[in-house]
mmCIF file of C-alpha atoms and ligand atoms in Angstrom:
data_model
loop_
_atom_site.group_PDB
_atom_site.id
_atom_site.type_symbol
_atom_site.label_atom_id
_atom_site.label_comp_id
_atom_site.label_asym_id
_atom_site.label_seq_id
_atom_site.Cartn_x
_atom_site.Cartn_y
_atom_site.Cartn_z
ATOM 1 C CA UNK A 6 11.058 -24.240 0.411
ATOM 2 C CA UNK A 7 7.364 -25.402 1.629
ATOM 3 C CA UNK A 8 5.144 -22.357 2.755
ATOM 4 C CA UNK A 9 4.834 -23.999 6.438
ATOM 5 C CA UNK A 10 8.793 -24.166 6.698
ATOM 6 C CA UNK A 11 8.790 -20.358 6.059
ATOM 7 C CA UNK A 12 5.950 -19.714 8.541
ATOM 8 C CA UNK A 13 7.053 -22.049 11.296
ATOM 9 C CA UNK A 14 9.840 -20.198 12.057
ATOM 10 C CA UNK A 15 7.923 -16.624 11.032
ATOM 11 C CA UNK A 16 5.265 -18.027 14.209
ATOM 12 C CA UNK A 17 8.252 -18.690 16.531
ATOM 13 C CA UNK A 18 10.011 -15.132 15.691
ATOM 14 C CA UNK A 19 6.941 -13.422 16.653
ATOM 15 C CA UNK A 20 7.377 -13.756 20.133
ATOM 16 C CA UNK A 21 8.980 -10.740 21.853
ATOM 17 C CA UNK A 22 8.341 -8.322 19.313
ATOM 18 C CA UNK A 23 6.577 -5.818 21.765
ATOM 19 C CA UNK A 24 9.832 -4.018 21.839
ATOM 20 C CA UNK A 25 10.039 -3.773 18.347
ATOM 21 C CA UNK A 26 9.408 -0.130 17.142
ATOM 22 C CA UNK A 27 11.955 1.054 19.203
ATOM 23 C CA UNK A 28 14.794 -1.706 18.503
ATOM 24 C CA UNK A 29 17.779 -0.186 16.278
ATOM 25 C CA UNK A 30 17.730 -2.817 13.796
ATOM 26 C CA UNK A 31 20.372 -1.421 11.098
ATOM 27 C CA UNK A 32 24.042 -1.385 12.234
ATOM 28 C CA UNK A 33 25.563 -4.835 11.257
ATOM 29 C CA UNK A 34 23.727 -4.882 7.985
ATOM 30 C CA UNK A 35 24.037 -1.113 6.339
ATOM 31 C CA UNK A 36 27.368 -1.216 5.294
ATOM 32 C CA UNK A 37 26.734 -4.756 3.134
ATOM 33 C CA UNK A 38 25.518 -2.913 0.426
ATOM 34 C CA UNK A 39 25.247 0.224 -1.049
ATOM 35 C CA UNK A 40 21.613 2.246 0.004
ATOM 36 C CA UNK A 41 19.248 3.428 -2.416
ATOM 37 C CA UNK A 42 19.153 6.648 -3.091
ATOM 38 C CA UNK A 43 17.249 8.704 -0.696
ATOM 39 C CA UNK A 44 13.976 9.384 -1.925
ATOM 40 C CA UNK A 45 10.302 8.908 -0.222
ATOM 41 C CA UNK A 46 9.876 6.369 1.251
ATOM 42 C CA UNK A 47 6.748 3.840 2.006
ATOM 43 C CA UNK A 48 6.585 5.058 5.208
ATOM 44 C CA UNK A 49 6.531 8.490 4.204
ATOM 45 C CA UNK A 50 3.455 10.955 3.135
ATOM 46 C CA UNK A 51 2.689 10.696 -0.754
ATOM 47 C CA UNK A 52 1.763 13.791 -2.041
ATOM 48 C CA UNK A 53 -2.002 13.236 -3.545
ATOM 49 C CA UNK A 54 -1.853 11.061 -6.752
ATOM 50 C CA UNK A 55 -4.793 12.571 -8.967
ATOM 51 C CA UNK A 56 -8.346 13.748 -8.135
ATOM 52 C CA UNK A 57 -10.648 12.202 -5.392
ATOM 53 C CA UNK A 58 -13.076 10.030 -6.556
ATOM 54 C CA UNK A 59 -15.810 7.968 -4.881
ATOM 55 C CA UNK A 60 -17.138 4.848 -6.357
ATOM 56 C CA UNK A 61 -19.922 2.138 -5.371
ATOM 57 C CA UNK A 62 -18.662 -1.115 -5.096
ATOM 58 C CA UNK A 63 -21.428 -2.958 -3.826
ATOM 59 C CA UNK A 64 -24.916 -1.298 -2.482
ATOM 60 C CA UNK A 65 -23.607 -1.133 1.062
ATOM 61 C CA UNK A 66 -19.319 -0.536 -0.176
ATOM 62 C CA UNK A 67 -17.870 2.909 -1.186
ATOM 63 C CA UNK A 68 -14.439 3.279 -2.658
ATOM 64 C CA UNK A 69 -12.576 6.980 -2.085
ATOM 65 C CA UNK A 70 -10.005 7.102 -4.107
ATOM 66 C CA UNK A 71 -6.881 9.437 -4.180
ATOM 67 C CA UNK A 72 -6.706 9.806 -1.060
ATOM 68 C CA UNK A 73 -3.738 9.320 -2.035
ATOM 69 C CA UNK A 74 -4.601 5.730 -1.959
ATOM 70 C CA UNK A 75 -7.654 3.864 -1.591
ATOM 71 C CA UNK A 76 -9.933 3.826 1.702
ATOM 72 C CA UNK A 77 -12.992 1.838 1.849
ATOM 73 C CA UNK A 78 -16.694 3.027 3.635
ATOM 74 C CA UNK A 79 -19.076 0.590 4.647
ATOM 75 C CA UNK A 80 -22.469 2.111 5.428
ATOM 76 C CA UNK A 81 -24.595 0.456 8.429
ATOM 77 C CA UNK A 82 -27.636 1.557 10.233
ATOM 78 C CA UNK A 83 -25.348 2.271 13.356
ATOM 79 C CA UNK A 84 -23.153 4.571 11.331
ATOM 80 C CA UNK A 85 -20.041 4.102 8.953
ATOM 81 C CA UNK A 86 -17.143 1.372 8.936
ATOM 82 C CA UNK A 87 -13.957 3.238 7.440
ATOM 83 C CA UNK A 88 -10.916 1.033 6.159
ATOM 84 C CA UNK A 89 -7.706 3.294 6.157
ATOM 85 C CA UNK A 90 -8.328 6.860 7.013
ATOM 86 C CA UNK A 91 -6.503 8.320 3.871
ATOM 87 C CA UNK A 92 -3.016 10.989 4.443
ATOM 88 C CA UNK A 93 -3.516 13.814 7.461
ATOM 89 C CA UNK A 94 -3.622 16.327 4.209
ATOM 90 C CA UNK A 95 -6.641 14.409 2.414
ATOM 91 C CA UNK A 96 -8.591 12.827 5.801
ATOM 92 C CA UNK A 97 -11.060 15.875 5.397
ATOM 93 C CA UNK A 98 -11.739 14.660 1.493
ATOM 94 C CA UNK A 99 -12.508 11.556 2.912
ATOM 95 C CA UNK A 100 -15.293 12.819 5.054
ATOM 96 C CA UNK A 101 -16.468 15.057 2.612
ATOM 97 C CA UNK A 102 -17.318 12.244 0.494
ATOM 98 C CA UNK A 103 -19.173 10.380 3.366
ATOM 99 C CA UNK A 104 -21.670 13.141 3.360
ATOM 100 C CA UNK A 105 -21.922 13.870 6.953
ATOM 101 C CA UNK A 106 -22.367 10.323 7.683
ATOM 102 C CA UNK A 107 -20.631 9.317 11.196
ATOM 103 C CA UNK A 108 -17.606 6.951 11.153
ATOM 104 C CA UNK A 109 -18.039 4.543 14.254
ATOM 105 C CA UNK A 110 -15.281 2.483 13.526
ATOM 106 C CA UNK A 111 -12.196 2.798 11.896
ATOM 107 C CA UNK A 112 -9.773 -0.294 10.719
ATOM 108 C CA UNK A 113 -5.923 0.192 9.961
ATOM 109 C CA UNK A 114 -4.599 -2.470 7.686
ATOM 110 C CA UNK A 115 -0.785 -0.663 8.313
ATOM 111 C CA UNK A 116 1.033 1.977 10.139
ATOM 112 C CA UNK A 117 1.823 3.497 7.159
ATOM 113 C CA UNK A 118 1.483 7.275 7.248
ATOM 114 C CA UNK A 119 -1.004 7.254 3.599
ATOM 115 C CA UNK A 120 -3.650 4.512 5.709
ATOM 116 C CA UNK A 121 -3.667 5.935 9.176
ATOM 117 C CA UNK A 122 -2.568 10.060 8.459
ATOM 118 C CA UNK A 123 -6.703 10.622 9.421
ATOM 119 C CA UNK A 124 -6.771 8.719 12.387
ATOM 120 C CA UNK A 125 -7.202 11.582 14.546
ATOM 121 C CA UNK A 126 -9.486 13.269 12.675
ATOM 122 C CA UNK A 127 -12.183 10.458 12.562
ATOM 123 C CA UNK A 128 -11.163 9.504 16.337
ATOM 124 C CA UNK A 129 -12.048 13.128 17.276
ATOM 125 C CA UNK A 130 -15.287 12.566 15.632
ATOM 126 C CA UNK A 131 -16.215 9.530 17.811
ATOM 127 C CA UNK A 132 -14.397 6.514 15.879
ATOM 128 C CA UNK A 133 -12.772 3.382 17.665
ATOM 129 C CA UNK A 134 -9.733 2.569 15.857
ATOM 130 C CA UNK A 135 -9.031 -1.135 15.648
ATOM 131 C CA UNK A 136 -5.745 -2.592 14.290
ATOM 132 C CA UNK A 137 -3.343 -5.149 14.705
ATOM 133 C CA UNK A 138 -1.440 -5.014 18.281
ATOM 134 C CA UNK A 139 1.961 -4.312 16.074
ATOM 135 C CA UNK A 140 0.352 -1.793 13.985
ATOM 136 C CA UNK A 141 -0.650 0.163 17.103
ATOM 137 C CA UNK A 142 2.756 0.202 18.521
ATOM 138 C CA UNK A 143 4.166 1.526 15.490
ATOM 139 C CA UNK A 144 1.674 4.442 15.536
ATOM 140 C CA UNK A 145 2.519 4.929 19.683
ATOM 141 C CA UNK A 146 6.373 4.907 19.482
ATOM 142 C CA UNK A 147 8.473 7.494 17.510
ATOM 143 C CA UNK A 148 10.521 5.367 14.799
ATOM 144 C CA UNK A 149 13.514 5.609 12.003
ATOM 145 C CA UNK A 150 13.241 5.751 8.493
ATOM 146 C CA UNK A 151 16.330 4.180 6.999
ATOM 147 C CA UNK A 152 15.578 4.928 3.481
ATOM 148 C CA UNK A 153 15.038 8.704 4.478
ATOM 149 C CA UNK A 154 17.479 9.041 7.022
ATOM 150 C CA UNK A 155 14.815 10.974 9.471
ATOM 151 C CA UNK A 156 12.818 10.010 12.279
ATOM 152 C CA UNK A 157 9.022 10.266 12.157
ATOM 153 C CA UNK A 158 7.186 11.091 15.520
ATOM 154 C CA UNK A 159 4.594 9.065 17.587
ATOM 155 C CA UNK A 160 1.038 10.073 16.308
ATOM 156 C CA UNK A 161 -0.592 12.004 19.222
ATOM 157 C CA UNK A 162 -2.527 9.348 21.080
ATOM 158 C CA UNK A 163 -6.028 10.254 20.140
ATOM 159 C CA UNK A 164 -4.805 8.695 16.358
ATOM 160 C CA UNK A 165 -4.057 5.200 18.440
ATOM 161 C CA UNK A 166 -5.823 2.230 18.182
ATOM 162 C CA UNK A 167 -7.562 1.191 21.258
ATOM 163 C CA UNK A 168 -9.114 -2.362 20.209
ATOM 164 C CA UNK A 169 -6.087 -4.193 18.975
ATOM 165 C CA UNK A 170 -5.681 -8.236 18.053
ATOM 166 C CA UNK A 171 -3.137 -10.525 16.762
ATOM 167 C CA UNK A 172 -4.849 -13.218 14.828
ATOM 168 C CA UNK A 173 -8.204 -12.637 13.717
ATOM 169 C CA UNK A 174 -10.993 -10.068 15.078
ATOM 170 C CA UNK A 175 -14.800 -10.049 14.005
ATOM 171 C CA UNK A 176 -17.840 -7.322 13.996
ATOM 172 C CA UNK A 177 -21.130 -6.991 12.623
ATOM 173 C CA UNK A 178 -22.153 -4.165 11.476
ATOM 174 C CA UNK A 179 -26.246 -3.870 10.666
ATOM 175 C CA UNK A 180 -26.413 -7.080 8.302
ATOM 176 C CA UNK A 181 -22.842 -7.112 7.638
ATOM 177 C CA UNK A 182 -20.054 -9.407 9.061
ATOM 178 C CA UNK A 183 -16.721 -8.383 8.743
ATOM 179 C CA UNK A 184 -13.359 -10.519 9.526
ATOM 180 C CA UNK A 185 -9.848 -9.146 9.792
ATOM 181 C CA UNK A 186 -6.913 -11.392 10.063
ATOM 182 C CA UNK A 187 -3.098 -11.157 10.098
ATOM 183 C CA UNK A 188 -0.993 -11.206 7.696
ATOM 184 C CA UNK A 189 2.232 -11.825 8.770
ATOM 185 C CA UNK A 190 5.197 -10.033 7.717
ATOM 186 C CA UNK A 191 4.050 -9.098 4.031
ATOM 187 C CA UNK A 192 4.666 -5.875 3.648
ATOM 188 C CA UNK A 193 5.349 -4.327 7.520
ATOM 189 C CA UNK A 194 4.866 -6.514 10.697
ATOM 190 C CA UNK A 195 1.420 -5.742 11.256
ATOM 191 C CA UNK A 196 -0.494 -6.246 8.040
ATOM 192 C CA UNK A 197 -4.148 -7.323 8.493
ATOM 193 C CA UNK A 198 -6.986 -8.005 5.973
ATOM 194 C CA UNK A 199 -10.566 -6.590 5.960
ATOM 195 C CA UNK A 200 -13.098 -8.971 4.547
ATOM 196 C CA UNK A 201 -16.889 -7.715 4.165
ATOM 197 C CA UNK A 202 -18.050 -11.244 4.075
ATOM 198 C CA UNK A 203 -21.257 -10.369 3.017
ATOM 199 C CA UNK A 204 -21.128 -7.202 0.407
ATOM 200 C CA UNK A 205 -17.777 -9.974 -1.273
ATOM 201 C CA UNK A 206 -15.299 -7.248 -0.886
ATOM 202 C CA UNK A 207 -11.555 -7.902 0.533
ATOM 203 C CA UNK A 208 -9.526 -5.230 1.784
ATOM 204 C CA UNK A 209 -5.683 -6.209 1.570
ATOM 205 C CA UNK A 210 -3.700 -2.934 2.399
ATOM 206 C CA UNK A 211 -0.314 -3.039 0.533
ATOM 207 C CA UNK A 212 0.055 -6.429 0.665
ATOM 208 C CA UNK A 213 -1.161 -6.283 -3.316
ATOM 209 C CA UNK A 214 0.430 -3.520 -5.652
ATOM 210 C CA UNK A 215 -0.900 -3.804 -8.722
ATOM 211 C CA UNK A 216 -0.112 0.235 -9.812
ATOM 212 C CA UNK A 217 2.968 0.855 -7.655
ATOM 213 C CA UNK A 218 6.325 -1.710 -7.025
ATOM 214 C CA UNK A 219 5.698 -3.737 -4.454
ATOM 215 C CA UNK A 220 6.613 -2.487 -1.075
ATOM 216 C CA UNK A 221 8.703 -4.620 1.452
ATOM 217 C CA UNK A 222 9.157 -2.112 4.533
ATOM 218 C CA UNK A 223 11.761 -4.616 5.991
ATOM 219 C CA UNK A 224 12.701 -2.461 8.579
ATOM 220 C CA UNK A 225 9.323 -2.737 9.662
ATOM 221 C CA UNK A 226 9.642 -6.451 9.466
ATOM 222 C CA UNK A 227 7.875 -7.044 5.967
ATOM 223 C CA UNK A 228 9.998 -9.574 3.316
ATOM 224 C CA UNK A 229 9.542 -11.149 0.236
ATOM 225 C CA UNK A 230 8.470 -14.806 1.830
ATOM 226 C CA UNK A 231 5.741 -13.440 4.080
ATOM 227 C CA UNK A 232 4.371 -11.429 1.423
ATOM 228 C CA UNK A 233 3.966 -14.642 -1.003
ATOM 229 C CA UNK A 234 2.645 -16.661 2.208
ATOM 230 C CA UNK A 235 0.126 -13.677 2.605
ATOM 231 C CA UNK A 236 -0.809 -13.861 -1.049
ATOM 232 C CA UNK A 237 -1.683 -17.283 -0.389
ATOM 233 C CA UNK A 238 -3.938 -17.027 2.834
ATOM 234 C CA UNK A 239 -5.768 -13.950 0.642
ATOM 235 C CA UNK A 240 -5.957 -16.619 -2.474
ATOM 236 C CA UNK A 241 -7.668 -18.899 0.069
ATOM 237 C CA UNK A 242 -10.513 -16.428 1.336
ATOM 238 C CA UNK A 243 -11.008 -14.829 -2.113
ATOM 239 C CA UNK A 244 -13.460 -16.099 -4.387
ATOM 240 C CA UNK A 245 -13.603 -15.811 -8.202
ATOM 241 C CA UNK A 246 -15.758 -12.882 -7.764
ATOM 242 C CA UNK A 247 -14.661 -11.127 -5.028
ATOM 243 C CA UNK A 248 -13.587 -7.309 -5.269
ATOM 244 C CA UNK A 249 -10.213 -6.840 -4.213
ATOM 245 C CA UNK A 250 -8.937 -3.593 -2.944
ATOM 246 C CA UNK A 251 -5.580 -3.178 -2.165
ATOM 247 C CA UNK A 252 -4.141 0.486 -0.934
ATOM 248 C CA UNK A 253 -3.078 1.683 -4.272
ATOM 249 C CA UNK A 254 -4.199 1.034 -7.751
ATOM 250 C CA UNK A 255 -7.410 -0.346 -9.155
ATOM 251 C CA UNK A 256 -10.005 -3.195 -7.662
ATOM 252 C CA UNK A 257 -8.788 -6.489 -8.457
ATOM 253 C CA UNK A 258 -10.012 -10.135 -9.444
ATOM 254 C CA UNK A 259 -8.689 -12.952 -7.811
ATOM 255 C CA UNK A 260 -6.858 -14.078 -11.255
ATOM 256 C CA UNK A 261 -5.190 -11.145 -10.670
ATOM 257 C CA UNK A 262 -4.484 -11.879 -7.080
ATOM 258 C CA UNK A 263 -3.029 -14.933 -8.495
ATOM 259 C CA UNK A 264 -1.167 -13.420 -11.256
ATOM 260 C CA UNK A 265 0.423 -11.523 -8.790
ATOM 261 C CA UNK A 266 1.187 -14.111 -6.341
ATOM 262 C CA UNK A 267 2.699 -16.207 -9.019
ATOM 263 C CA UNK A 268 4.973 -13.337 -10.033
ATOM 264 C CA UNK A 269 6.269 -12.959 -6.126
ATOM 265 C CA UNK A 270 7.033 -16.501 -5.734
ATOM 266 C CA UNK A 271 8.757 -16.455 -8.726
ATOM 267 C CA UNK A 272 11.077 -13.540 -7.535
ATOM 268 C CA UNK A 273 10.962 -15.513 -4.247
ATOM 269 C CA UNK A 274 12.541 -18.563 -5.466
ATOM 270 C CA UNK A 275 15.230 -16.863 -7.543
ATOM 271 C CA UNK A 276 16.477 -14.129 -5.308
ATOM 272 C CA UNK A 277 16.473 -16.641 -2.251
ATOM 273 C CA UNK A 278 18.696 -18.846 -4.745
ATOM 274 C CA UNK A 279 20.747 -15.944 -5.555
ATOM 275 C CA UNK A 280 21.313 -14.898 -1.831
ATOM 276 C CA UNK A 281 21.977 -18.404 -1.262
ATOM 277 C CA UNK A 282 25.317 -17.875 -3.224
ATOM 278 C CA UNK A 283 26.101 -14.618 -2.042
ATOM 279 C CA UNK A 284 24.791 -12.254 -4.384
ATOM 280 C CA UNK A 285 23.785 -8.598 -3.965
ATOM 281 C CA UNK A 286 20.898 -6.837 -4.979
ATOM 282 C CA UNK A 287 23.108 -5.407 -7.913
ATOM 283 C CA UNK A 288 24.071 -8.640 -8.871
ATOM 284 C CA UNK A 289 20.842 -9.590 -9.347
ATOM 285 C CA UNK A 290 20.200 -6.442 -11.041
ATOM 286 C CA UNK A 291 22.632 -7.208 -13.908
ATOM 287 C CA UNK A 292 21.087 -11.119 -13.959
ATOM 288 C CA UNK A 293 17.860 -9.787 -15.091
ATOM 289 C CA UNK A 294 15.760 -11.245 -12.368
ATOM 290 C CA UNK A 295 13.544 -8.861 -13.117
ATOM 291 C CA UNK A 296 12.891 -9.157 -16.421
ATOM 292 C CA UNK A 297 11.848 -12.747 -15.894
ATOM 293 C CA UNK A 298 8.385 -11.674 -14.994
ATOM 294 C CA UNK A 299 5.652 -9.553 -17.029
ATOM 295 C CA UNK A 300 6.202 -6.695 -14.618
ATOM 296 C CA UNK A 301 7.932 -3.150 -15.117
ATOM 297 C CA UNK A 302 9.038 -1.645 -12.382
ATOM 298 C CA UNK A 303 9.945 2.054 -11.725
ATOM 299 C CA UNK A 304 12.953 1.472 -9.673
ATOM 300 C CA UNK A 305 14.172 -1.796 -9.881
ATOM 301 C CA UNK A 306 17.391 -1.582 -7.724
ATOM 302 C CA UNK A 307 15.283 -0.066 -4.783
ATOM 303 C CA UNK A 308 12.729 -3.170 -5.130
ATOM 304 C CA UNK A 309 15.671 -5.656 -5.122
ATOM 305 C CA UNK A 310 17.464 -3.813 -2.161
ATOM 306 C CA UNK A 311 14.343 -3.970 -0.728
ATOM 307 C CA UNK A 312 14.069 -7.474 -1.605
ATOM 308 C CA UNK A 313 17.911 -8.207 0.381
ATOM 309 C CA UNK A 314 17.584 -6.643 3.122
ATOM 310 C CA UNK A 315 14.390 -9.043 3.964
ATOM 311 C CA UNK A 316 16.008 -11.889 2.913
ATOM 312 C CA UNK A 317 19.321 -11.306 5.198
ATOM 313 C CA UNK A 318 16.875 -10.525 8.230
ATOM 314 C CA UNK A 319 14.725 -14.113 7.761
ATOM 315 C CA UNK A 320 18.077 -16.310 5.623
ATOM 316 C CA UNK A 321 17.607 -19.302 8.053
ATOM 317 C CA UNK A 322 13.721 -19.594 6.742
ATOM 318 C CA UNK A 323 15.377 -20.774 3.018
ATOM 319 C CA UNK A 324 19.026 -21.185 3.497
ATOM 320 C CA UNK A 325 20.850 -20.381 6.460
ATOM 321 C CA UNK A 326 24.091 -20.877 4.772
ATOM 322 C CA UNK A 327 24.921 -17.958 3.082
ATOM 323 C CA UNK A 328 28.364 -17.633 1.470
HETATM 324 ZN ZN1 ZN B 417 2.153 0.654 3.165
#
């Protein structure tokens, strides 16, 4: 299936999703397979992953690591530009490594508890938190974690975004302009990129994974087809010698980008083929699927469940007949 058959109908199903954080979405579909085991989930807190480290990236880019992930610091004569705010237990490590500087803006590229655990923090200390409209809502609205079985509360509303968009936003900061855009459905419902046009460095969030297994939060509305579409639109904006940063794992190339992409539309096409005739993620376990690309993931069923649960939510974008 074309790219613009899967996103035609992705546009249309975006309207009336204001409700969305609230909406019990399970039900019909949780008995249709069996659950991964319950273990942390995406959505949950990741304890820190190894020491925090800050690198240059560029003369005006920092990159914290560890944090547990990665959060990005653009210096500006008016003050700091933060990408991510790191976990609530690390946010403090992330302003220790800013040396005092002030954060005047903040950007979420995810609700995810690892980008936007800090929001409070820096918002206490005078930043304006921008994020996609969907992302906010998410952070204002108490929500389920299937995977977990638990409910995680709202984040007090000093941690909320207060400039929000849905397709693209722009700033300048001192000689810098910076462009965030959607991307829609990769890896929750309100995925954005950060692009420091200027200093060449793209911020994609987690809709790149090149240390952990890809993450499809489908409760959240992320699936396998707008993650590949995503790829794309980054693909597009990248150039050869950009520096890519996703949320976890080491700067990237674009030929990695690509390598990457290619692997995901690879998995696309066969699992949508394999849902198509009525398989389950086990099923396409024992196939091998996985093994088909130069990729080794650390839990393979919980990818492919993953992986189903998308496809079953979205099976009129490549199918519709599912037997
Ligand atoms: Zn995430």
């Amino acid at each position: 299936m074309k790219k613009t058959d899967r996103r035609s109908f992705l546009q249309a199903s975006l309207t009336g999703v204001a409700g969305l954080a609230a909406a019990p979405l399970f039900g019909s579909l949780a008995g249709c397979q069996t659950a991964p085991s319950r273990k942390p989930s995406a959505a949950a807190t990741s304890a820190p992953t190894g020491p925090v480290t800050a690198t240059k990236l560029t003369e005006r880019v920092t990159l914290i690591s560890g944090v547990p992930g990665n959060v990005i610091a653009l210096s500006s004569p008016d003050g700091v530009v933060l990408v991510d705010s790191g976990s609530a237990a690390l946010a403090s490590a992330v302003r220790k490594n800013l040396g005092g500087a002030k954060v005047h803006t903040l950007i979420n590229t995810h609700y995810h508890a690892d980008q936007t655990g800090g929001n409070e923090q820096f918002s206490k200390a005078g930043a304006e938190i921008h994020s996609h409209k969907i992302t906010a809502q998410w952070l204002e609205t108490d929500y389920y974690v299937p995977a977990d079985d638990r409910w995680v509360k709202a984040q007090p509303k000093a941690a909320w975004p207060t400039k929000t968009f849905r397709e693209k936003s722009g700033m300048k900061a001192g000689a810098e302009s910076i462009e965030c855009g959607y991307l829609l459905e990769a890896h929750t419902r309100g995925d954005i990129y950060v692009f420091f046009r200027d200093s060449n460095v793209l911020a994609v969030g987690d809709v790149a994974s090149p240390l952990r297994d890809p993450v499809l939060d489908w409760y959240a509305g992320g699936w396998l087809g707008g993650r590949v579409d995503a790829m794309e639109d980054l693909l597009a904006i990248a150039k050869d010698d950009t520096k890519i940063v996703p949320c976890y794992g080491p700067v990237m190339t674009r030929a990695q980008l690509q390598a990457e992409h290619d692997m995901m539309k690879h998995l696309y096409d066969r699992t949508t083929d394999l849902t198509d005739h009525g398989r389950s993620a086990q099923d396409m376990l024992e196939a091998g699927v996985l093994k088909e690309v130069n990729r080794e993931f650390k839990d393979p069923y919980k990818f492919l469940y993953d992986v189903c649960k998308g496809h079953w939510a979205h099976y009129t974008n490549f199918g519709g007949n599912i037997v």
